[in-house]
């Protein structure tokens, strides 16, 4: 009951937020929050560090972007196509990556992502270094014009809530319990008769499809898709968001994404723009050394101790 | 023009040479990674940044202090190794008992800082470093022209790699190292200072990257991005070779350089992806890597 009240008040806040804050900024936060939540499904709940997750964000973005530019389809179909494409790529990559564990898994996902990066760099439909520009937002269901930022915001919010709900459901399902069992003690999960690799694989597909959903939505918001989204720096950024917010917590990635996007937006205009990567690196080191549960994790610890 | 079955031998051997040189760098870097991974179970994501640091230190030493190439070849790896020792002692050791993923993230953070720092100081356009006078010019072989400096890269890295392999696999010091990874408590019991050995090994593994950086400075332009681009390729090489063996890291590194060179000759569009493709194939057939032990 208490949790439901929290969700309801957050929902209320997110409905009112664009009246106070710039909607495009909020949409950026929501897109990255969904991306980070999808990533956290793997890292926080299965214990798999995918270091190439940007490729799913970018795949969603490129597929949606080129469909919206070149065919007359409606935005919801464009987003669906991007999500499915990312999920399919996730199915192939996941099948390969779950063969290895721990640090190897991280390296394999990074290298696979790099393979796709070079493909997108050379493929004819991605616009190479220029990316896809001027992607139309289109008419939602052929009826609602998304070119208005306020309308677009509520559409993005609906997508985010759907993604967040799906992750929430996944984690709290019997399937999610098995994922957590794998994270805690993989040999035991194996000895209980679970085909661990298949469970990891399915989690990987869900995560990559949702990352693709975030990327597709982001492309519509900013009306462009570029190599930045598929570069491995982006994969590092999502790790940072999750780590900073608190991995393995349901709200952590949302908070982390909000903080990182705010820092970047705040710095990129001014003097300090060149220092972004140094600051991100420093946050990384501080998080790992002193702050391992992240903002939400530390907050939960504090609440548990004092109340 | 020498041709065989319609293939231009000059161009082919040129690409093979480039491949061997790239392979030499891959071998040095993946050897460093393999040593560090073997002893500390850490993937040093900053290895590429340390390679970049090596190249920059060589450039800075020449620019500001007039230190020549040969002196830099000795001093820079020592400096880079020294920095690595500080990093191990104060940053990596406190989290050594945690999940190894944390050390990967920590070194990733370090790499971001280093790269950001040098971009800030020198911009991202790249600086030139002259080939030392002694190694200017080249040798004319019947099928190609071999620049002396490029031959030197291959020889120097092969000698360093082979020596490292020999020390680890064949000497008493190497036996201590390997025993320290198998059972640190037992080695402590024999009176071996395992933390010291660990720190020095980390320093040495990173110093190899610094050495590679100095070797690379005269052939590539010295730029902040040079490390991050090569690092991911080296990771793929590590997956292909399997982390189990030191020799595997060296051989796979050289081999992949050659594979890349051949691809550049026969099908240039795929040259930047061929190593990742090889990785996928190896993963499908032998998930532990070519030289790795089955887990």
XYZ file of C-alpha atoms in Angstrom:
602
model
C 0.000 0.000 0.000
C 2.821 2.333 1.000
C 4.639 1.500 -2.240
C 1.535 2.189 -4.291
C 1.289 5.661 -2.756
C 4.913 6.305 -3.708
C 4.264 5.234 -7.293
C 1.105 7.328 -7.482
C 2.790 10.471 -6.199
C 5.723 9.981 -8.583
C 3.240 9.539 -11.409
C 1.499 12.744 -10.408
C 4.815 14.592 -10.291
C 5.844 13.353 -13.714
C 2.531 14.557 -15.153
C 3.121 18.055 -13.780
C 6.889 18.229 -14.353
C 6.835 19.728 -17.888
C 4.943 22.737 -16.538
C 8.064 23.612 -14.532
C 10.984 22.085 -16.426
C 11.902 22.147 -20.106
C 10.059 19.193 -21.710
C 12.927 18.221 -24.073
C 15.272 17.913 -21.113
C 12.708 15.764 -19.277
C 12.265 13.570 -22.336
C 16.028 13.090 -22.537
C 16.063 12.043 -18.885
C 13.179 9.616 -19.448
C 14.848 8.016 -22.483
C 18.137 7.506 -20.671
C 16.317 6.364 -17.534
C 14.579 3.649 -19.549
C 17.908 2.694 -21.132
C 19.560 2.492 -17.707
C 16.652 0.485 -16.249
C 16.956 -1.997 -19.122
C 20.703 -2.257 -18.546
C 20.180 -2.670 -14.812
C 17.863 -5.624 -15.449
C 21.028 -7.463 -16.526
C 23.630 -6.004 -14.188
C 21.563 -5.519 -11.061
C 19.315 -8.543 -11.225
C 21.310 -11.185 -13.113
C 24.820 -9.950 -12.339
C 25.811 -9.631 -15.998
C 27.872 -6.563 -16.942
C 27.110 -5.884 -20.590
C 29.682 -3.399 -21.816
C 28.130 -3.026 -25.249
C 24.589 -2.035 -24.470
C 24.763 1.191 -26.487
C 24.493 -0.911 -29.623
C 20.871 -1.781 -28.778
C 20.046 1.844 -28.042
C 21.592 2.795 -31.379
C 19.974 -0.042 -33.321
C 16.538 1.053 -32.148
C 17.398 4.616 -33.069
C 18.722 3.842 -36.557
C 15.879 1.489 -37.525
C 13.176 3.865 -36.306
C 14.964 6.852 -37.790
C 15.417 5.406 -41.265
C 11.846 4.029 -41.352
C 10.387 7.371 -40.313
C 12.507 9.177 -42.892
C 11.950 6.849 -45.827
C 8.488 5.329 -45.392
C 5.269 6.980 -44.337
C 4.662 4.761 -41.296
C 3.220 6.091 -38.055
C 5.553 6.694 -35.082
C 4.180 3.839 -32.962
C 4.991 1.382 -35.746
C 8.414 2.958 -36.215
C 9.177 2.537 -32.530
C 7.867 -1.011 -32.558
C 10.150 -1.844 -35.490
C 13.182 -0.341 -33.723
C 12.398 -2.262 -30.546
C 11.956 -5.554 -32.387
C 15.198 -5.019 -34.340
C 17.138 -4.360 -31.135
C 15.537 -7.427 -29.554
C 16.544 -9.601 -32.511
C 20.119 -8.337 -32.408
C 20.021 -8.959 -28.655
C 18.900 -12.538 -29.298
C 21.912 -13.194 -31.547
C 24.444 -11.367 -29.366
C 23.010 -12.775 -26.153
C 23.265 -16.322 -27.438
C 26.985 -15.763 -28.050
C 27.731 -13.736 -24.936
C 26.114 -15.959 -22.294
C 28.620 -18.647 -23.162
C 31.157 -16.734 -21.103
C 30.964 -15.370 -17.572
C 32.065 -12.387 -15.511
C 34.786 -10.263 -17.031
C 34.738 -12.308 -20.239
C 31.045 -11.550 -20.679
C 31.844 -7.848 -20.457
C 34.605 -8.138 -23.049
C 32.533 -10.242 -25.436
C 29.606 -7.816 -25.346
C 31.970 -4.891 -25.870
C 33.643 -6.530 -28.868
C 30.316 -7.610 -30.401
C 29.052 -4.062 -30.034
C 32.163 -2.804 -31.794
C 31.446 -5.187 -34.673
C 28.030 -3.585 -35.112
C 29.548 -0.111 -34.688
C 31.726 -0.609 -37.776
C 28.730 -1.997 -39.626
C 26.675 1.116 -38.860
C 29.634 3.308 -39.773
C 29.702 1.842 -43.288
C 26.086 0.812 -43.889
C 24.266 2.925 -46.502
C 21.128 3.616 -44.434
C 22.760 5.208 -41.371
C 24.279 8.291 -42.959
C 27.776 7.364 -41.732
C 29.472 10.150 -39.810
C 26.548 12.540 -40.385
C 23.901 10.262 -38.957
C 20.208 10.563 -39.751
C 18.959 14.116 -39.470
C 15.523 15.675 -39.623
C 13.655 12.526 -38.641
C 9.928 13.434 -38.596
C 8.010 12.726 -35.392
C 4.870 11.961 -37.382
C 1.250 11.543 -36.343
C 0.629 9.114 -33.485
C -1.918 6.491 -34.680
C -2.356 8.833 -37.624
C -4.299 11.194 -35.350
C -2.160 13.053 -32.801
C 0.544 15.426 -34.005
C 3.758 14.765 -32.038
C 5.636 17.825 -33.238
C 4.387 19.673 -30.158
C 6.850 19.102 -27.290
C 4.144 18.808 -24.622
C 2.270 16.129 -26.563
C 5.538 14.331 -27.251
C 6.417 14.460 -23.562
C 3.275 12.581 -22.514
C 3.877 10.024 -25.257
C 7.449 9.486 -24.006
C 6.187 9.297 -20.427
C 3.695 6.597 -21.429
C 6.484 4.615 -23.116
C 8.726 4.988 -20.088
C 5.992 3.824 -17.715
C 5.305 0.830 -19.932
C 9.016 -0.109 -19.962
C 9.410 0.459 -16.256
C 6.296 -1.611 -15.523
C 7.579 -4.434 -17.720
C 10.893 -4.514 -15.866
C 9.073 -4.358 -12.541
C 6.876 -7.300 -13.592
C 9.863 -9.268 -14.843
C 11.773 -8.849 -11.605
C 8.790 -9.808 -9.442
C 7.802 -12.833 -11.495
C 8.948 -16.414 -10.863
C 11.274 -15.892 -13.816
C 12.795 -12.881 -12.022
C 13.280 -14.958 -8.870
C 15.301 -17.466 -10.859
C 17.372 -14.625 -12.315
C 18.170 -13.443 -8.796
C 19.038 -17.003 -7.796
C 21.506 -17.099 -10.693
C 23.037 -13.837 -9.538
C 23.405 -15.006 -5.967
C 24.660 -18.527 -6.555
C 24.955 -19.777 -10.087
C 26.253 -23.299 -9.328
C 23.286 -23.867 -7.036
C 20.856 -22.672 -9.686
C 22.486 -25.133 -12.087
C 22.247 -27.967 -9.583
C 18.552 -27.212 -9.054
C 18.120 -28.112 -12.690
C 17.682 -24.683 -14.234
C 19.181 -24.151 -17.641
C 21.017 -21.036 -16.494
C 22.198 -19.947 -19.933
C 18.654 -19.931 -21.302
C 17.436 -17.737 -18.452
C 20.325 -15.337 -18.969
C 19.586 -15.336 -22.673
C 15.914 -14.400 -22.233
C 16.870 -11.647 -19.777
C 19.387 -10.377 -22.333
C 16.714 -10.250 -25.035
C 14.255 -8.352 -22.819
C 16.970 -5.921 -21.794
C 18.191 -5.290 -25.334
C 14.657 -4.825 -26.673
C 13.910 -2.258 -23.960
C 17.207 -0.500 -24.662
C 16.107 -0.414 -28.290
C 12.755 1.050 -27.222
C 14.643 3.798 -25.392
C 16.772 4.469 -28.478
C 13.778 4.551 -30.838
C 11.990 7.012 -28.595
C 15.109 9.141 -28.260
C 15.411 9.350 -32.043
C 11.889 10.689 -32.318
C 12.441 13.194 -29.513
C 15.626 14.673 -30.964
C 14.719 13.863 -34.569
C 18.182 12.435 -35.203
C 20.161 9.217 -34.854
C 23.942 9.292 -34.878
C 27.085 7.285 -34.184
C 27.281 8.723 -30.650
C 24.476 6.362 -29.656
C 26.322 3.249 -30.822
C 29.791 4.277 -29.646
C 31.206 2.353 -26.696
C 31.429 5.588 -24.702
C 27.637 5.418 -24.497
C 27.907 1.897 -23.098
C 30.205 3.282 -20.414
C 27.776 6.080 -19.677
C 24.903 3.728 -18.955
C 27.125 1.734 -16.603
C 27.905 4.990 -14.815
C 24.222 5.958 -14.548
C 23.357 2.590 -13.046
C 26.316 2.502 -10.690
C 25.747 6.074 -9.526
C 22.019 5.586 -8.968
C 22.381 2.196 -7.360
C 22.539 -1.083 -9.223
C 20.021 -3.728 -8.312
C 17.502 -1.156 -7.093
C 14.430 -0.418 -9.130
C 14.712 3.387 -8.982
C 18.494 3.634 -8.960
C 18.988 3.806 -12.730
C 16.300 6.489 -13.022
C 18.032 8.669 -10.443
C 21.457 7.957 -11.953
C 20.254 8.840 -15.443
C 18.707 12.070 -14.172
C 21.928 13.074 -12.409
C 24.234 12.232 -15.334
C 22.010 13.928 -17.926
C 21.714 16.994 -15.700
C 25.486 17.207 -15.218
C 26.076 16.859 -18.949
C 23.423 19.404 -19.898
C 24.677 21.832 -17.297
C 28.346 21.523 -18.269
C 28.161 21.175 -22.020
C 27.178 24.793 -22.609
C 29.855 26.454 -20.508
C 33.567 26.592 -19.781
C 33.646 23.167 -18.213
C 32.391 21.318 -21.308
C 35.799 19.832 -22.011
C 36.039 18.417 -18.542
C 32.982 16.157 -18.854
C 34.945 12.960 -19.413
C 37.318 13.781 -16.553
C 34.369 14.424 -14.240
C 32.623 11.225 -15.366
C 35.821 9.273 -14.745
C 36.170 10.772 -11.282
C 32.547 9.892 -10.439
C 33.279 6.342 -11.577
C 36.259 6.026 -9.261
C 34.480 7.577 -6.273
C 31.447 5.305 -6.802
C 33.578 2.181 -6.977
C 35.790 3.057 -4.025
C 33.377 4.622 -1.560
C 29.852 4.631 -2.783
C 29.182 1.199 -4.172
C 25.445 1.012 -3.501
C 24.803 4.267 -5.341
C 22.465 7.097 -4.380
C 19.304 5.021 -4.002
C 21.147 2.106 -2.390
C 22.818 4.318 0.209
C 19.501 6.066 0.852
C 17.772 2.732 1.449
C 20.552 1.686 3.822
C 20.158 4.938 5.740
C 16.383 4.531 5.985
C 16.781 0.945 7.203
C 19.262 1.980 9.860
C 17.443 5.012 11.232
C 13.721 4.376 10.872
C 56.035 -5.398 -60.909
C 56.169 -8.733 -59.157
C 52.866 -10.545 -59.386
C 51.754 -14.042 -58.525
C 48.362 -15.336 -59.733
C 47.523 -11.736 -60.521
C 48.230 -10.589 -56.983
C 50.446 -7.574 -56.511
C 53.197 -8.900 -54.268
C 54.496 -5.470 -53.345
C 51.133 -4.339 -52.062
C 50.484 -7.643 -50.347
C 53.793 -7.716 -48.499
C 53.286 -4.054 -47.600
C 49.970 -4.881 -45.931
C 51.522 -7.923 -44.275
C 54.221 -5.704 -42.810
C 51.653 -3.234 -41.498
C 49.765 -6.205 -40.084
C 52.866 -7.533 -38.340
C 53.550 -4.115 -36.818
C 49.987 -3.773 -35.562
C 50.281 -7.360 -34.360
C 53.407 -6.431 -32.384
C 51.443 -3.767 -30.536
C 48.500 -6.112 -30.008
C 50.892 -8.733 -28.633
C 52.552 -6.323 -26.179
C 49.204 -4.989 -24.942
C 47.441 -8.333 -24.638
C 50.517 -9.807 -22.961
C 50.306 -7.044 -20.351
C 46.593 -7.706 -19.886
C 47.184 -11.450 -19.590
C 49.860 -11.018 -16.924
C 47.697 -8.663 -14.875
C 44.622 -10.833 -15.304
C 46.561 -13.969 -14.415
C 47.810 -12.587 -11.150
C 45.136 -10.163 -9.988
C 42.096 -11.335 -11.939
C 41.719 -7.736 -13.058
C 40.886 -6.590 -16.526
C 42.848 -3.405 -16.755
C 40.619 -1.144 -18.815
C 43.243 1.575 -18.471
C 45.782 -0.469 -20.473
C 44.957 1.488 -23.627
C 45.209 4.796 -21.773
C 48.607 3.738 -20.422
C 49.751 2.984 -23.969
C 48.615 6.482 -24.919
C 50.360 7.869 -21.830
C 53.585 6.130 -22.887
C 53.477 7.773 -26.306
C 52.709 11.182 -24.784
C 55.451 10.889 -22.165
C 57.971 10.085 -24.897
C 56.783 13.110 -26.852
C 56.826 15.366 -23.793
C 60.259 14.143 -22.710
C 61.677 15.053 -26.121
C 59.809 18.336 -26.357
C 60.465 19.728 -22.900
C 63.643 18.000 -21.718
C 65.322 16.942 -24.949
C 65.303 13.303 -23.863
C 66.041 11.241 -26.973
C 64.147 8.210 -28.207
C 66.501 5.575 -26.799
C 66.495 7.035 -23.314
C 62.716 7.426 -23.477
C 62.421 3.758 -24.432
C 63.910 2.923 -21.024
C 62.608 5.767 -18.859
C 58.998 5.958 -20.049
C 58.083 2.319 -19.264
C 59.652 2.832 -15.835
C 57.564 5.963 -15.274
C 54.371 4.327 -16.531
C 55.090 1.254 -14.419
C 55.677 3.523 -11.407
C 52.330 5.226 -11.901
C 50.722 1.808 -12.206
C 52.277 0.718 -8.918
C 50.712 3.733 -7.187
C 47.371 2.935 -8.821
C 47.550 -0.671 -7.666
C 48.530 0.239 -4.145
C 45.994 3.008 -3.518
C 43.063 2.324 -5.837
C 42.962 -1.308 -6.909
C 44.075 -3.070 -3.736
C 41.259 -1.663 -1.536
C 38.688 -3.297 -3.813
C 40.685 -6.414 -4.759
C 38.422 -8.641 -2.676
C 35.218 -7.265 -4.202
C 33.609 -8.501 -7.379
C 36.176 -8.195 -10.179
C 33.735 -6.150 -12.182
C 34.423 -3.246 -9.829
C 38.085 -3.148 -10.747
C 37.092 -3.117 -14.396
C 34.854 -0.110 -13.722
C 37.563 1.588 -11.657
C 40.163 1.259 -14.398
C 37.536 2.409 -16.907
C 37.130 5.568 -14.843
C 40.900 6.031 -14.842
C 40.996 5.656 -18.610
C 38.307 8.337 -18.987
C 40.258 10.737 -16.777
C 43.565 10.191 -18.586
C 42.011 10.550 -22.000
C 40.066 13.638 -20.940
C 43.176 15.167 -19.406
C 45.302 14.803 -22.532
C 42.485 15.994 -24.775
C 42.267 19.048 -22.566
C 46.039 19.647 -22.627
C 46.925 18.863 -26.237
C 43.641 18.744 -28.180
C 42.581 15.709 -30.150
C 44.379 16.398 -33.438
C 47.549 14.394 -32.782
C 51.247 15.276 -32.545
C 54.213 14.062 -34.593
C 57.292 12.309 -33.198
C 60.371 11.942 -35.369
C 61.863 8.546 -36.120
C 65.286 8.421 -34.387
C 68.172 9.188 -36.758
C 69.763 5.761 -36.308
C 66.676 4.023 -37.665
C 65.906 6.294 -40.600
C 66.011 4.850 -44.086
C 65.273 1.296 -45.057
C 66.346 -1.878 -46.782
C 65.371 -2.857 -50.279
C 64.283 -6.470 -50.366
C 63.454 -8.287 -53.636
C 59.706 -8.123 -52.987
C 59.369 -4.952 -50.921
C 60.962 -1.926 -49.299
C 61.419 -2.432 -45.556
C 61.769 0.751 -43.473
C 64.287 0.192 -40.694
C 62.089 1.603 -37.961
C 59.290 -0.816 -38.787
C 61.667 -3.758 -38.672
C 62.873 -2.463 -35.303
C 59.306 -2.421 -33.899
C 58.799 -6.047 -34.791
C 62.179 -7.151 -33.432
C 61.939 -5.118 -30.213
C 58.451 -6.305 -29.355
C 59.260 -9.916 -30.186
C 62.328 -9.814 -27.945
C 60.381 -8.252 -25.063
C 57.466 -10.677 -25.452
C 59.732 -13.718 -25.705
C 61.764 -12.647 -22.677
C 58.628 -12.096 -20.626
C 57.290 -15.502 -21.666
C 60.608 -17.123 -20.767
C 60.754 -15.454 -17.328
C 57.208 -16.450 -16.431
C 57.252 -19.973 -17.791
C 60.847 -21.085 -17.255
C 62.463 -19.312 -14.298
C 62.144 -19.583 -10.548
C 60.731 -16.053 -10.301
C 58.066 -17.078 -12.779
C 57.312 -20.157 -10.710
C 56.728 -17.941 -7.681
C 54.416 -15.756 -9.737
C 52.394 -18.673 -10.967
C 52.249 -20.237 -7.520
C 51.139 -16.890 -6.091
C 48.116 -16.931 -8.388
C 47.260 -20.541 -7.557
C 47.515 -20.302 -3.808
C 48.519 -16.961 -2.256
C 48.087 -18.155 1.351
C 50.487 -21.050 0.882
C 53.060 -18.756 -0.733
C 52.700 -16.330 2.179
C 53.383 -19.271 4.442
C 56.652 -19.922 2.628
C 57.698 -16.366 3.418
C 57.078 -14.938 -0.043
C 55.772 -11.389 -0.003
C 52.767 -11.944 -2.274
C 51.320 -8.391 -2.127
C 54.721 -7.033 -3.223
C 54.916 -9.494 -6.106
C 51.352 -8.593 -7.069
C 52.113 -4.885 -7.108
C 55.303 -5.325 -9.126
C 53.551 -7.583 -11.614
C 50.800 -5.036 -12.106
C 53.497 -2.412 -12.628
C 55.306 -4.602 -15.149
C 52.135 -5.469 -17.074
C 51.279 -1.786 -17.418
C 54.903 -0.888 -18.212
C 54.585 -3.139 -21.268
C 51.797 -0.844 -22.465
C 54.042 2.168 -21.844
C 56.822 0.491 -23.853
C 54.397 -0.148 -26.702
C 53.423 3.514 -26.527
C 57.011 4.698 -27.037
C 57.469 2.263 -29.931
C 54.249 3.540 -31.491
C 54.984 7.266 -31.141
C 57.087 7.579 -34.347
C 54.706 5.543 -36.545
C 51.300 6.781 -35.451
C 50.433 10.327 -34.507
C 50.444 10.774 -30.744
C 46.820 11.481 -29.821
C 44.523 11.057 -26.807
C 42.300 8.589 -28.681
C 45.060 6.212 -29.732
C 44.572 4.101 -26.629
C 40.824 3.663 -26.599
C 40.691 2.521 -30.213
C 43.318 -0.172 -29.845
C 42.045 -1.351 -26.457
C 38.795 -2.832 -27.704
C 40.628 -4.703 -30.441
C 42.988 -6.050 -27.803
C 40.006 -7.173 -25.717
C 38.690 -9.103 -28.688
C 42.157 -10.632 -29.123
C 42.159 -11.651 -25.484
C 38.812 -13.393 -25.966
C 40.133 -15.136 -29.093
C 43.354 -16.273 -27.437
C 41.801 -17.187 -24.106
C 43.235 -15.681 -20.955
C 44.812 -18.911 -19.783
C 48.208 -18.616 -21.362
C 50.938 -16.010 -21.728
C 52.129 -17.562 -24.989
C 48.569 -17.514 -26.281
C 48.331 -13.759 -25.779
C 51.540 -13.145 -27.746
C 50.741 -15.542 -30.607
C 47.133 -14.421 -30.991
C 48.210 -10.778 -30.957
C 50.670 -11.276 -33.822
C 48.291 -13.547 -35.702
C 45.401 -11.100 -35.564
C 47.647 -8.305 -36.815
C 48.471 -10.426 -39.857
C 44.834 -11.428 -40.381
C 43.917 -7.746 -40.310
C 46.673 -6.921 -42.810
C 45.557 -9.658 -45.207
C 41.954 -8.459 -44.984
C 43.080 -4.934 -45.750
C 44.615 -6.274 -48.957
C 41.841 -8.578 -50.139
C 38.706 -6.882 -48.794
C 39.491 -3.480 -47.218
C 35.887 -2.757 -46.146
C 36.064 -5.532 -43.559
C 39.518 -4.760 -42.167
C 38.276 -2.970 -39.062
C 35.776 -5.707 -38.244
C 37.625 -8.888 -39.168
C 39.082 -9.420 -35.691
C 35.612 -9.182 -34.145
C 34.329 -11.645 -36.730
C 37.130 -14.055 -35.853
C 36.105 -13.625 -32.221
C 32.512 -14.621 -33.003
C 33.672 -17.722 -34.877
C 36.058 -18.732 -32.107
C 33.310 -18.202 -29.502
C 31.004 -20.480 -31.451
C 33.556 -23.256 -31.791
C 35.700 -22.930 -28.685
C 34.192 -20.586 -26.070
C 37.312 -20.726 -23.895
C 39.469 -19.278 -26.668
C 42.159 -20.829 -28.831
C 44.717 -21.271 -26.062
C 42.398 -21.075 -23.051
C 41.586 -23.902 -20.703
C 37.950 -25.033 -20.513
C 36.335 -23.540 -17.435
